[in-house]
Amino acid sequence: MNIVILSRNSNLYSTERLIEEGEKRGHKMEVIDPLKCDIIIEREKPTIYYKDRYLDYVDAVIPRIGASITFYGCAVVRQFEMMNVFVIATSDAIQRSRDKLRSLQRLSKAGIGMPKTVFTNYSRDVEEVIEHVGGVPVIIKLLEGTQGLGVVLAETKNAAESVLEAFNGLEARVIVQEFIKEAKGADIRALIVDGHVVGAMKRQGKEGEFRSNLHRGGTANVIKLNEQELKLAMNASKVLKLPVCGVDMLQSARGPLLLEVNSTPGLEGIEEASGKNIAKSIITYIERNRHS
């Protein structure tokens, strides 16, 4: 098959691993920068032009689109869909998952547990917002944040008010979430391929750091998920229609709580922690589904 990885950087670990596993299985792998694609919209024959050629020979697409290029990246993915090319994450599903508020609304309606969350439209009544999530400390998250950026722990009412006022002043949209103390700065990332968990790791934030992202100096260890955690991860993938994704959750006294679902999960941390060949799982998923 001709498999395209939509990525702006062919040297990233995840991209290199996907190329390696795809080539091992006899596929022609190609990395294409979505921002350099021209989308040609015409009746009955939608196409994409890249550098000096039409991409009319592509069998499957693996979108690895950074949050900063969601709009144009998704337009390119959508064009491939119009050309009846198999994509492992549809443009709609990527956009849904990137909009934290929209995805939390859908997931909570589906009965998935999550920390108490409040979204307000630049509310002046910060005290009330804090009460809604059970008082301080609270977590304040930018709706557009990624890799732990734009996530603040406010331990006092004053701190929460200052942070919310600062974000409000910048007209940055935020959600306020209850702080799950018993998680002790750790979270779980489950990697889903074809609706099943293929690997899981527990990420622990470094000393004094409540964010567990590996980019922030956290550490990762393999973990075996319990029944509830498996169920939550698979349900979240199903609700957001993302057969391949990373599901982040916290362990709390009331069971696992969903943090977010990532439509472009990095493979490095999870392959190293779990020892699983997740890149290969993604390629074999494409093989099984392209003709179905």
CSV table of N, CA and C in Angstrom, one decimal, residues 7-103:
chain,number,residue,atom,x,y,z
A,7,SER,N,2.7,14.9,8.5
A,7,SER,CA,3.5,15.4,9.6
A,7,SER,C,4.4,16.5,9.1
A,8,ARG,N,4.7,17.5,9.9
A,8,ARG,CA,5.6,18.6,9.5
A,8,ARG,C,7.0,18.2,9.8
A,9,ASN,N,7.3,17.1,10.5
A,9,ASN,CA,8.6,16.8,10.9
A,9,ASN,C,8.9,15.3,10.8
A,10,SER,N,9.6,14.8,9.8
A,10,SER,CA,9.8,13.4,9.5
A,10,SER,C,10.8,12.8,10.5
A,11,ASN,N,11.5,13.6,11.3
A,11,ASN,CA,12.4,13.1,12.3
A,11,ASN,C,11.9,12.8,13.7
A,12,LEU,N,10.6,13.0,13.9
A,12,LEU,CA,10.0,12.7,15.2
A,12,LEU,C,10.0,11.2,15.4
A,13,TYR,N,10.1,10.8,16.6
A,13,TYR,CA,10.2,9.4,17.0
A,13,TYR,C,9.0,8.7,16.4
A,14,SER,N,7.8,9.2,16.7
A,14,SER,CA,6.5,8.5,16.2
A,14,SER,C,6.5,8.3,14.7
A,15,THR,N,6.9,9.4,14.0
A,15,THR,CA,6.9,9.3,12.5
A,15,THR,C,7.9,8.3,12.0
A,16,GLU,N,9.1,8.3,12.6
A,16,GLU,CA,10.1,7.4,12.2
A,16,GLU,C,9.7,5.9,12.5
A,17,ARG,N,9.1,5.7,13.6
A,17,ARG,CA,8.7,4.3,14.0
A,17,ARG,C,7.6,3.8,13.0
A,18,LEU,N,6.7,4.7,12.7
A,18,LEU,CA,5.6,4.3,11.7
A,18,LEU,C,6.2,3.9,10.4
A,19,ILE,N,7.2,4.7,9.9
A,19,ILE,CA,7.8,4.5,8.6
A,19,ILE,C,8.5,3.1,8.7
A,20,GLU,N,9.3,2.9,9.7
A,20,GLU,CA,10.0,1.7,9.9
A,20,GLU,C,9.1,0.4,9.9
A,21,GLU,N,8.0,0.5,10.7
A,21,GLU,CA,7.2,-0.7,10.7
A,21,GLU,C,6.4,-0.9,9.4
A,22,GLY,N,6.0,0.2,8.8
A,22,GLY,CA,5.3,0.1,7.5
A,22,GLY,C,6.2,-0.5,6.4
A,23,GLU,N,7.4,0.0,6.4
A,23,GLU,CA,8.3,-0.5,5.3
A,23,GLU,C,8.7,-2.0,5.6
A,24,LYS,N,8.8,-2.4,6.9
A,24,LYS,CA,9.0,-3.8,7.2
A,24,LYS,C,7.9,-4.7,6.7
A,25,ARG,N,6.7,-4.1,6.6
A,25,ARG,CA,5.6,-4.9,6.1
A,25,ARG,C,5.3,-4.7,4.6
A,26,GLY,N,6.3,-4.1,4.0
A,26,GLY,CA,6.2,-4.0,2.5
A,26,GLY,C,5.4,-2.8,1.9
A,27,HIS,N,5.1,-1.9,2.8
A,27,HIS,CA,4.3,-0.7,2.3
A,27,HIS,C,5.3,0.4,1.9
A,28,LYS,N,4.8,1.2,1.0
A,28,LYS,CA,5.6,2.4,0.6
A,28,LYS,C,5.1,3.6,1.5
A,29,MET,N,6.0,4.0,2.3
A,29,MET,CA,5.7,5.1,3.3
A,29,MET,C,6.2,6.4,2.9
A,30,GLU,N,5.4,7.5,3.1
A,30,GLU,CA,5.8,8.8,2.7
A,30,GLU,C,5.3,9.8,3.7
A,31,VAL,N,6.2,10.8,4.0
A,31,VAL,CA,5.8,11.8,5.0
A,31,VAL,C,5.5,13.1,4.2
A,32,ILE,N,4.3,13.6,4.4
A,32,ILE,CA,3.9,14.8,3.7
A,32,ILE,C,3.6,15.9,4.6
A,33,ASP,N,4.1,17.1,4.4
A,33,ASP,CA,3.8,18.3,5.2
A,33,ASP,C,2.4,18.8,4.8
A,34,PRO,N,1.4,18.7,5.7
A,34,PRO,CA,0.0,19.2,5.3
A,34,PRO,C,0.0,20.6,4.9
A,35,LEU,N,0.9,21.4,5.5
A,35,LEU,CA,0.8,22.9,5.1
A,35,LEU,C,1.3,23.2,3.7
A,36,LYS,N,2.0,22.2,3.1
A,36,LYS,CA,2.5,22.4,1.7
A,36,LYS,C,1.5,21.7,0.7
A,37,CYS,N,0.4,21.3,1.1
A,37,CYS,CA,-0.6,20.7,0.2
A,37,CYS,C,-1.5,21.7,-0.3
A,38,ASP,N,-1.8,21.7,-1.6
A,38,ASP,CA,-2.9,22.5,-2.2
A,38,ASP,C,-4.2,21.6,-2.3
A,39,ILE,N,-5.3,22.1,-1.8
A,39,ILE,CA,-6.5,21.4,-1.9
A,39,ILE,C,-7.3,21.8,-3.1
A,40,ILE,N,-7.5,20.9,-4.0
A,40,ILE,CA,-8.2,21.3,-5.3
A,40,ILE,C,-9.6,20.8,-5.2
A,41,ILE,N,-10.6,21.7,-5.2
A,41,ILE,CA,-12.0,21.3,-5.0
A,41,ILE,C,-12.6,21.5,-6.4
A,42,GLU,N,-13.0,20.4,-7.0
A,42,GLU,CA,-13.8,20.5,-8.2
A,42,GLU,C,-14.8,19.4,-8.3
A,43,ARG,N,-15.8,19.6,-9.1
A,43,ARG,CA,-16.9,18.6,-9.1
A,43,ARG,C,-16.4,17.2,-9.5
A,44,GLU,N,-16.8,16.3,-8.7
A,44,GLU,CA,-16.6,14.8,-8.9
A,44,GLU,C,-15.1,14.4,-8.8
A,45,LYS,N,-14.2,15.3,-8.8
A,45,LYS,CA,-12.8,14.9,-8.7
A,45,LYS,C,-12.0,15.7,-7.7
A,46,PRO,N,-12.3,15.6,-6.4
A,46,PRO,CA,-11.5,16.3,-5.5
A,46,PRO,C,-10.0,15.8,-5.4
A,47,THR,N,-9.0,16.6,-5.4
A,47,THR,CA,-7.7,16.1,-5.4
A,47,THR,C,-6.8,17.0,-4.5
A,48,ILE,N,-5.6,16.5,-4.3
A,48,ILE,CA,-4.6,17.2,-3.5
A,48,ILE,C,-3.3,17.3,-4.3
A,49,TYR,N,-2.7,18.5,-4.4
A,49,TYR,CA,-1.5,18.7,-5.1
A,49,TYR,C,-0.4,19.0,-4.1
A,50,TYR,N,0.7,18.3,-4.2
A,50,TYR,CA,1.8,18.4,-3.3
A,50,TYR,C,3.2,18.5,-4.0
A,51,LYS,N,3.9,19.6,-3.8
A,51,LYS,CA,5.1,19.9,-4.5
A,51,LYS,C,4.9,19.8,-6.0
A,52,ASP,N,5.1,18.7,-6.7
A,52,ASP,CA,5.0,18.7,-8.1
A,52,ASP,C,4.0,17.6,-8.6
A,53,ARG,N,3.2,17.1,-7.7
A,53,ARG,CA,2.4,15.9,-8.2
A,53,ARG,C,1.0,15.9,-7.5
A,54,TYR,N,0.1,15.2,-8.1
A,54,TYR,CA,-1.2,14.9,-7.5
A,54,TYR,C,-1.1,13.7,-6.6
A,55,LEU,N,-1.8,13.8,-5.4
A,55,LEU,CA,-1.7,12.6,-4.5
A,55,LEU,C,-2.9,11.7,-4.7
A,56,ASP,N,-3.0,11.2,-5.9
A,56,ASP,CA,-4.2,10.4,-6.3
A,56,ASP,C,-3.8,8.9,-6.2
A,57,TYR,N,-2.7,8.6,-5.6
A,57,TYR,CA,-2.2,7.2,-5.6
A,57,TYR,C,-2.2,6.7,-4.1
A,58,VAL,N,-2.7,7.5,-3.2
A,58,VAL,CA,-2.6,7.2,-1.8
A,58,VAL,C,-3.7,6.2,-1.3
A,59,ASP,N,-3.3,5.2,-0.5
A,59,ASP,CA,-4.2,4.2,-0.1
A,59,ASP,C,-4.7,4.5,1.4
A,60,ALA,N,-3.8,5.0,2.2
A,60,ALA,CA,-4.2,5.3,3.6
A,60,ALA,C,-3.4,6.4,4.1
A,61,VAL,N,-4.0,7.1,5.1
A,61,VAL,CA,-3.4,8.3,5.7
A,61,VAL,C,-3.3,8.2,7.2
A,62,ILE,N,-2.2,8.5,7.8
A,62,ILE,CA,-2.0,8.6,9.2
A,62,ILE,C,-1.8,10.1,9.6
A,63,PRO,N,-2.8,10.7,10.1
A,63,PRO,CA,-2.6,12.2,10.4
A,63,PRO,C,-1.9,12.3,11.7
A,64,ARG,N,-0.8,13.1,11.7
A,64,ARG,CA,0.0,13.4,12.9
A,64,ARG,C,0.0,15.0,12.9
A,65,ILE,N,-1.1,15.6,13.2
A,65,ILE,CA,-1.3,17.0,13.0
A,65,ILE,C,-1.1,17.7,14.4
A,66,GLY,N,-0.2,18.6,14.4
A,66,GLY,CA,0.0,19.4,15.7
A,66,GLY,C,-1.2,20.3,15.9
A,67,ALA,N,-1.4,20.7,17.2
A,67,ALA,CA,-2.6,21.5,17.6
A,67,ALA,C,-2.6,22.8,16.9
A,68,SER,N,-1.4,23.4,16.6
A,68,SER,CA,-1.3,24.7,16.0
A,68,SER,C,-1.8,24.8,14.6
A,69,ILE,N,-1.8,23.6,13.9
A,69,ILE,CA,-2.2,23.6,12.5
A,69,ILE,C,-3.5,22.8,12.3
A,70,THR,N,-4.3,22.7,13.4
A,70,THR,CA,-5.5,21.9,13.3
A,70,THR,C,-6.4,22.3,12.1
A,71,PHE,N,-6.7,23.6,11.9
A,71,PHE,CA,-7.6,24.0,10.9
A,71,PHE,C,-7.2,23.5,9.5
A,72,TYR,N,-6.0,23.8,9.1
A,72,TYR,CA,-5.6,23.5,7.7
A,72,TYR,C,-5.3,21.9,7.7
A,73,GLY,N,-4.7,21.4,8.7
A,73,GLY,CA,-4.4,20.0,8.7
A,73,GLY,C,-5.7,19.1,8.5
A,74,CYS,N,-6.7,19.6,9.2
A,74,CYS,CA,-8.0,18.8,9.1
A,74,CYS,C,-8.6,19.0,7.7
A,75,ALA,N,-8.4,20.2,7.1
A,75,ALA,CA,-8.9,20.4,5.8
A,75,ALA,C,-8.3,19.4,4.8
A,76,VAL,N,-7.0,19.1,5.0
A,76,VAL,CA,-6.3,18.2,4.1
A,76,VAL,C,-6.8,16.8,4.4
A,77,VAL,N,-7.0,16.4,5.7
A,77,VAL,CA,-7.5,15.1,6.0
A,77,VAL,C,-8.9,14.9,5.4
A,78,ARG,N,-9.7,16.0,5.5
A,78,ARG,CA,-11.1,15.9,4.9
A,78,ARG,C,-11.0,15.7,3.4
A,79,GLN,N,-10.1,16.3,2.8
A,79,GLN,CA,-10.0,16.2,1.3
A,79,GLN,C,-9.6,14.7,1.0
A,80,PHE,N,-8.7,14.1,1.7
A,80,PHE,CA,-8.4,12.7,1.5
A,80,PHE,C,-9.7,11.8,1.7
A,81,GLU,N,-10.5,12.2,2.7
A,81,GLU,CA,-11.8,11.5,2.9
A,81,GLU,C,-12.7,11.6,1.7
A,82,MET,N,-12.7,12.8,1.1
A,82,MET,CA,-13.5,13.0,-0.1
A,82,MET,C,-13.0,12.2,-1.3
A,83,MET,N,-11.7,11.8,-1.2
A,83,MET,CA,-11.1,11.0,-2.3
A,83,MET,C,-11.2,9.5,-2.0
A,84,ASN,N,-12.0,9.2,-0.9
A,84,ASN,CA,-12.2,7.8,-0.5
A,84,ASN,C,-11.0,7.1,-0.1
A,85,VAL,N,-10.1,7.9,0.5
A,85,VAL,CA,-8.8,7.3,1.1
A,85,VAL,C,-9.1,6.9,2.5
A,86,PHE,N,-8.6,5.8,3.0
A,86,PHE,CA,-8.8,5.4,4.4
A,86,PHE,C,-7.9,6.3,5.3
A,87,VAL,N,-8.5,6.9,6.3
A,87,VAL,CA,-7.8,7.7,7.3
A,87,VAL,C,-8.0,7.1,8.7
A,88,ILE,N,-6.9,7.1,9.5
A,88,ILE,CA,-7.1,6.4,10.8
A,88,ILE,C,-7.7,7.3,11.8
A,89,ALA,N,-7.8,8.6,11.5
A,89,ALA,CA,-8.6,9.5,12.3
A,89,ALA,C,-9.3,10.5,11.4
A,90,THR,N,-10.6,10.6,11.4
A,90,THR,CA,-11.3,11.5,10.5
A,90,THR,C,-11.1,13.0,11.0
A,91,SER,N,-11.3,13.9,10.0
A,91,SER,CA,-11.1,15.3,10.3
A,91,SER,C,-12.1,15.7,11.4
A,92,ASP,N,-13.3,15.2,11.4
A,92,ASP,CA,-14.3,15.6,12.4
A,92,ASP,C,-13.9,15.1,13.8
A,93,ALA,N,-13.4,13.9,13.8
A,93,ALA,CA,-13.0,13.3,15.1
A,93,ALA,C,-11.8,14.1,15.7
A,94,ILE,N,-10.8,14.5,14.8
A,94,ILE,CA,-9.7,15.2,15.3
A,94,ILE,C,-10.2,16.6,15.9
A,95,GLN,N,-11.0,17.2,15.1
A,95,GLN,CA,-11.5,18.5,15.6
A,95,GLN,C,-12.3,18.4,16.9
A,96,ARG,N,-13.1,17.4,17.0
A,96,ARG,CA,-13.9,17.1,18.2
A,96,ARG,C,-12.9,17.0,19.4
A,97,SER,N,-11.9,16.2,19.2
A,97,SER,CA,-11.0,15.9,20.4
A,97,SER,C,-10.1,17.1,20.7
A,98,ARG,N,-9.9,18.0,19.7
A,98,ARG,CA,-9.0,19.2,20.0
A,98,ARG,C,-9.8,20.2,20.8
A,99,ASP,N,-11.1,20.2,20.7
A,99,ASP,CA,-12.0,21.1,21.4
A,99,ASP,C,-12.3,20.4,22.8
A,100,LYS,N,-11.5,20.8,23.8
A,100,LYS,CA,-11.6,20.1,25.1
A,100,LYS,C,-13.0,20.2,25.6
A,101,LEU,N,-13.6,21.4,25.5
A,101,LEU,CA,-14.9,21.6,26.1
A,101,LEU,C,-16.0,20.7,25.4
A,102,ARG,N,-15.9,20.7,24.1
A,102,ARG,CA,-16.9,19.9,23.3
A,102,ARG,C,-16.7,18.4,23.6
A,103,SER,N,-15.5,17.9,23.7
A,103,SER,CA,-15.3,16.5,23.9
A,103,SER,C,-15.7,16.1,25.3
